[in-house]
Short mmCIF file of C-alpha atoms in Angstrom, two decimals:
data_model
loop_
_atom_site.label_atom_id
_atom_site.label_comp_id
_atom_site.label_asym_id
_atom_site.label_seq_id
_atom_site.Cartn_x
_atom_site.Cartn_y
_atom_site.Cartn_z
CA MET E 211 -12.25 -15.71 -2.52
CA ASP E 212 -12.82 -19.04 -0.72
CA HIS E 213 -9.05 -19.82 -0.87
CA ILE E 214 -8.01 -16.55 0.70
CA SER E 215 -7.88 -16.45 4.50
CA PHE E 216 -6.49 -13.66 6.71
CA THR E 217 -7.29 -15.55 9.68
CA PRO E 218 -5.10 -15.67 11.72
CA PHE E 219 -3.73 -12.19 10.38
CA PRO E 220 -0.51 -12.75 8.85
CA VAL E 221 2.38 -11.01 10.56
CA LEU E 222 5.37 -10.43 8.17
CA GLU E 223 8.89 -9.70 9.04
CA THR E 224 11.97 -8.39 7.26
CA GLU E 225 15.30 -7.69 8.94
CA ARG E 226 14.23 -4.08 10.11
CA LEU E 227 10.39 -4.16 9.99
CA LEU E 228 7.43 -5.86 11.63
CA LEU E 229 4.29 -5.66 9.39
CA ARG E 230 1.23 -6.42 11.54
CA ARG E 231 -2.62 -5.67 11.52
CA VAL E 232 -3.65 -2.16 11.72
CA GLU E 233 -5.17 -1.08 14.97
CA ARG E 234 -7.08 1.69 16.31
CA SER E 235 -4.00 2.80 18.23
CA ASP E 236 -2.35 3.74 15.03
CA ALA E 237 -4.96 6.23 14.18
CA LYS E 238 -2.74 9.28 15.32
CA TYR E 239 -0.10 8.13 12.90
CA ILE E 240 -2.69 7.60 10.10
CA PHE E 241 -4.11 10.94 10.85
CA ARG E 242 -0.64 12.54 10.64
CA LEU E 243 -0.04 10.70 7.23
CA ARG E 244 -3.28 11.54 5.68
CA SER E 245 -3.47 15.11 6.68
CA ASP E 246 -0.04 15.72 5.07
CA GLU E 247 -0.25 18.10 1.81
CA LYS E 248 2.35 16.20 -0.10
CA TYR E 249 0.88 12.78 0.67
CA CYS E 250 -2.67 13.88 -0.29
CA LYS E 251 -1.39 15.39 -3.52
CA PHE E 252 0.32 12.19 -4.57
CA THR E 253 -2.32 9.94 -3.62
CA GLY E 254 -5.49 11.87 -4.41
CA ILE E 255 -6.86 10.97 -0.95
CA LYS E 256 -8.86 13.87 0.62
CA LYS E 257 -7.02 15.35 3.52
CA TYR E 258 -8.25 14.27 6.79
CA LYS E 259 -9.57 17.01 9.09
CA ASP E 260 -9.59 15.10 12.38
CA ILE E 261 -8.53 11.69 13.95
CA ASN E 262 -11.99 10.43 13.92
CA GLU E 263 -11.56 10.00 10.10
CA ALA E 264 -8.48 7.78 10.84
CA ILE E 265 -10.50 5.64 13.22
CA LYS E 266 -13.36 5.26 10.81
CA TYR E 267 -11.00 4.35 8.02
CA ILE E 268 -9.29 1.65 10.45
CA ASP E 269 -12.78 0.28 11.40
CA ARG E 270 -13.57 0.01 7.57
CA ILE E 271 -10.33 -1.57 6.77
CA HIS E 272 -11.04 -4.32 9.44
CA LYS E 273 -14.37 -4.97 7.75
CA ASP E 274 -12.72 -5.23 4.31
CA ILE E 275 -10.19 -7.59 5.69
CA GLU E 276 -13.07 -9.80 7.26
CA ASN E 277 -14.78 -9.78 3.79
CA LYS E 278 -11.36 -10.63 2.05
CA GLU E 279 -11.41 -7.43 -0.13
CA CYS E 280 -8.10 -6.14 1.16
CA ILE E 281 -5.48 -6.60 3.64
CA LEU E 282 -3.60 -3.62 5.14
CA TRP E 283 -0.46 -3.99 7.33
CA SER E 284 0.93 -1.36 9.66
CA ILE E 285 4.76 -1.11 8.92
CA CYS E 286 6.48 -0.78 12.33
CA SER E 287 10.23 -0.53 13.15
CA LYS E 288 11.39 -3.55 14.85
CA ASP E 289 13.90 -1.54 17.01
CA THR E 290 11.10 0.89 18.20
CA ASN E 291 7.84 -1.10 17.56
CA GLU E 292 6.75 2.49 16.17
CA PHE E 293 4.30 2.86 13.23
CA ILE E 294 6.15 4.11 10.30
CA GLY E 295 3.66 3.54 7.48
CA GLY E 296 1.21 1.07 5.79
CA ILE E 297 1.13 -1.39 2.93
CA SER E 298 -1.82 -2.98 1.44
CA LEU E 299 -3.02 -5.51 -1.10
CA TRP E 300 -6.47 -4.28 -2.42
CA ASP E 301 -8.94 -4.66 -4.97
CA ILE E 302 -8.21 -8.26 -4.71
CA LYS E 303 -9.64 -10.36 -7.74
CA ASP E 304 -9.56 -13.96 -6.63
CA LYS E 305 -10.40 -15.49 -10.05
CA GLU E 306 -7.81 -13.59 -11.91
CA LYS E 307 -5.34 -14.24 -8.94
CA GLN E 308 -4.26 -10.50 -8.63
CA SER E 309 -4.47 -7.44 -6.53
CA GLU E 310 -3.23 -3.86 -6.32
CA ILE E 311 -0.47 -2.73 -4.03
CA GLY E 312 -0.48 0.45 -2.15
CA TYR E 313 2.06 1.77 0.42
CA ASP E 314 2.73 4.98 2.35
CA LEU E 315 5.40 6.15 4.88
CA LEU E 316 5.46 9.09 7.33
CA PRO E 317 7.68 11.70 6.06
CA GLU E 318 10.46 11.31 8.35
CA PHE E 319 10.99 7.65 7.36
CA ARG E 320 10.99 8.21 3.56
CA GLY E 321 14.33 7.58 1.74
CA GLU E 322 15.56 4.68 4.21
CA GLY E 323 14.82 1.77 2.04
CA TYR E 324 11.82 0.73 4.29
CA ILE E 325 9.22 0.61 1.57
CA GLN E 326 11.27 -1.63 -0.77
CA GLU E 327 11.89 -3.85 2.01
CA ALA E 328 8.04 -4.00 3.02
CA ILE E 329 7.01 -4.40 -0.75
CA LYS E 330 9.35 -7.34 -1.34
CA VAL E 331 7.99 -9.25 1.72
CA VAL E 332 4.39 -8.36 0.69
CA ILE E 333 5.11 -9.59 -2.90
CA CYS E 334 6.51 -12.86 -1.64
CA TYR E 335 3.31 -13.50 0.58
CA ALA E 336 1.01 -12.67 -2.32
CA PHE E 337 2.79 -14.80 -4.78
CA ASN E 338 3.82 -17.75 -2.51
CA GLU E 339 1.05 -17.88 0.27
CA LEU E 340 -1.95 -16.35 -1.80
CA ASN E 341 -0.99 -17.85 -5.01
CA PHE E 342 -1.41 -14.51 -6.97
CA ARG E 343 -0.18 -14.28 -10.61
CA LYS E 344 0.01 -10.70 -10.92
CA ILE E 345 0.22 -7.59 -8.65
CA VAL E 346 -0.62 -4.13 -10.01
CA ALA E 347 -0.03 -0.41 -9.08
CA GLU E 348 -2.27 1.81 -10.88
CA GLU E 349 -2.79 5.48 -11.54
CA VAL E 350 0.59 6.46 -9.99
CA ARG E 351 1.33 10.12 -10.63
CA THR E 352 4.44 10.22 -12.76
CA GLU E 353 5.42 13.34 -10.78
CA ASN E 354 5.92 11.17 -7.85
CA ILE E 355 9.46 10.25 -8.85
CA LYS E 356 10.21 8.38 -5.70
CA SER E 357 7.20 6.17 -6.04
CA MET E 358 7.80 5.36 -9.56
CA LYS E 359 11.42 4.41 -8.65
CA VAL E 360 10.51 2.30 -5.93
CA LEU E 361 8.12 0.31 -8.14
CA GLU E 362 10.86 -0.03 -10.77
CA GLU E 363 13.46 -1.06 -8.15
CA SER E 364 10.83 -3.85 -6.92
CA GLY E 365 10.43 -5.33 -10.44
CA PHE E 366 7.33 -3.56 -11.46
CA GLU E 367 7.06 -2.65 -15.32
CA VAL E 368 5.26 0.45 -16.72
CA ILE E 369 2.51 -1.07 -18.77
CA LYS E 370 0.68 2.17 -19.82
CA LYS E 371 1.25 5.93 -19.30
CA TYR E 372 -1.81 8.35 -19.83
CA GLU E 373 -2.91 11.75 -18.96
CA VAL E 374 -5.94 12.54 -16.84
CA VAL E 375 -7.54 15.94 -15.68
CA ASN E 376 -7.19 16.15 -12.03
CA GLU E 377 -9.69 17.58 -9.48
CA ASP E 378 -8.12 20.97 -10.00
CA GLY E 379 -9.02 20.80 -13.76
CA ASN E 380 -5.16 20.41 -14.66
CA LYS E 381 -3.66 17.66 -16.86
CA GLU E 382 -1.37 15.07 -15.26
CA GLU E 383 0.46 12.13 -16.33
CA ARG E 384 -0.38 8.86 -14.59
CA ALA E 385 1.25 5.27 -15.06
CA ASP E 386 -0.09 1.68 -14.51
CA HIS E 387 2.61 -0.85 -13.23
CA SER E 388 2.50 -4.56 -13.34
CA LEU E 389 4.55 -7.34 -11.75
CA LEU E 390 3.85 -10.96 -12.84
CA ARG E 391 5.01 -13.96 -10.59
CA THR E 392 6.86 -15.39 -13.57
CA LYS E 393 9.11 -12.37 -13.63
CA PHE E 394 9.67 -11.94 -9.73
#
């Protein structure tokens, strides 16, 4: 990963959003998000019990960014500078010039087009600045219709659908998505 550098941290902007480095001051928002039942159901992330878990997560992300393993931005409203969600490129594979994308929003900001806006600027950064050739979104629960739609509207194609047995022992359908630079 010699060619990848996140120093200085790449701050990205859209018309309504500022994407900046995640900070410990974001912990209360990350805790709210990661203790939300619906969020945990769709992401498979274990529900946070206290804010210390969010602080540990942020500290781990800072180390992962330093090691060029991922990059995570806090999504903030330009109007209020308020944290509304997060977006990341992770599982970075430098030799293959690809990564996985992940994103989330606090419930009160969903359905306003913020994620599409953030995805677009992050994809442009990945393809134009990092020279990635592919971005994937894997193991997306197909019952998460809104996320499936966001990916489709952002240019991702479903490359595979399959069933898995979840942690409750129930079958559920998942989908892997891909976006090639040549199709963006």
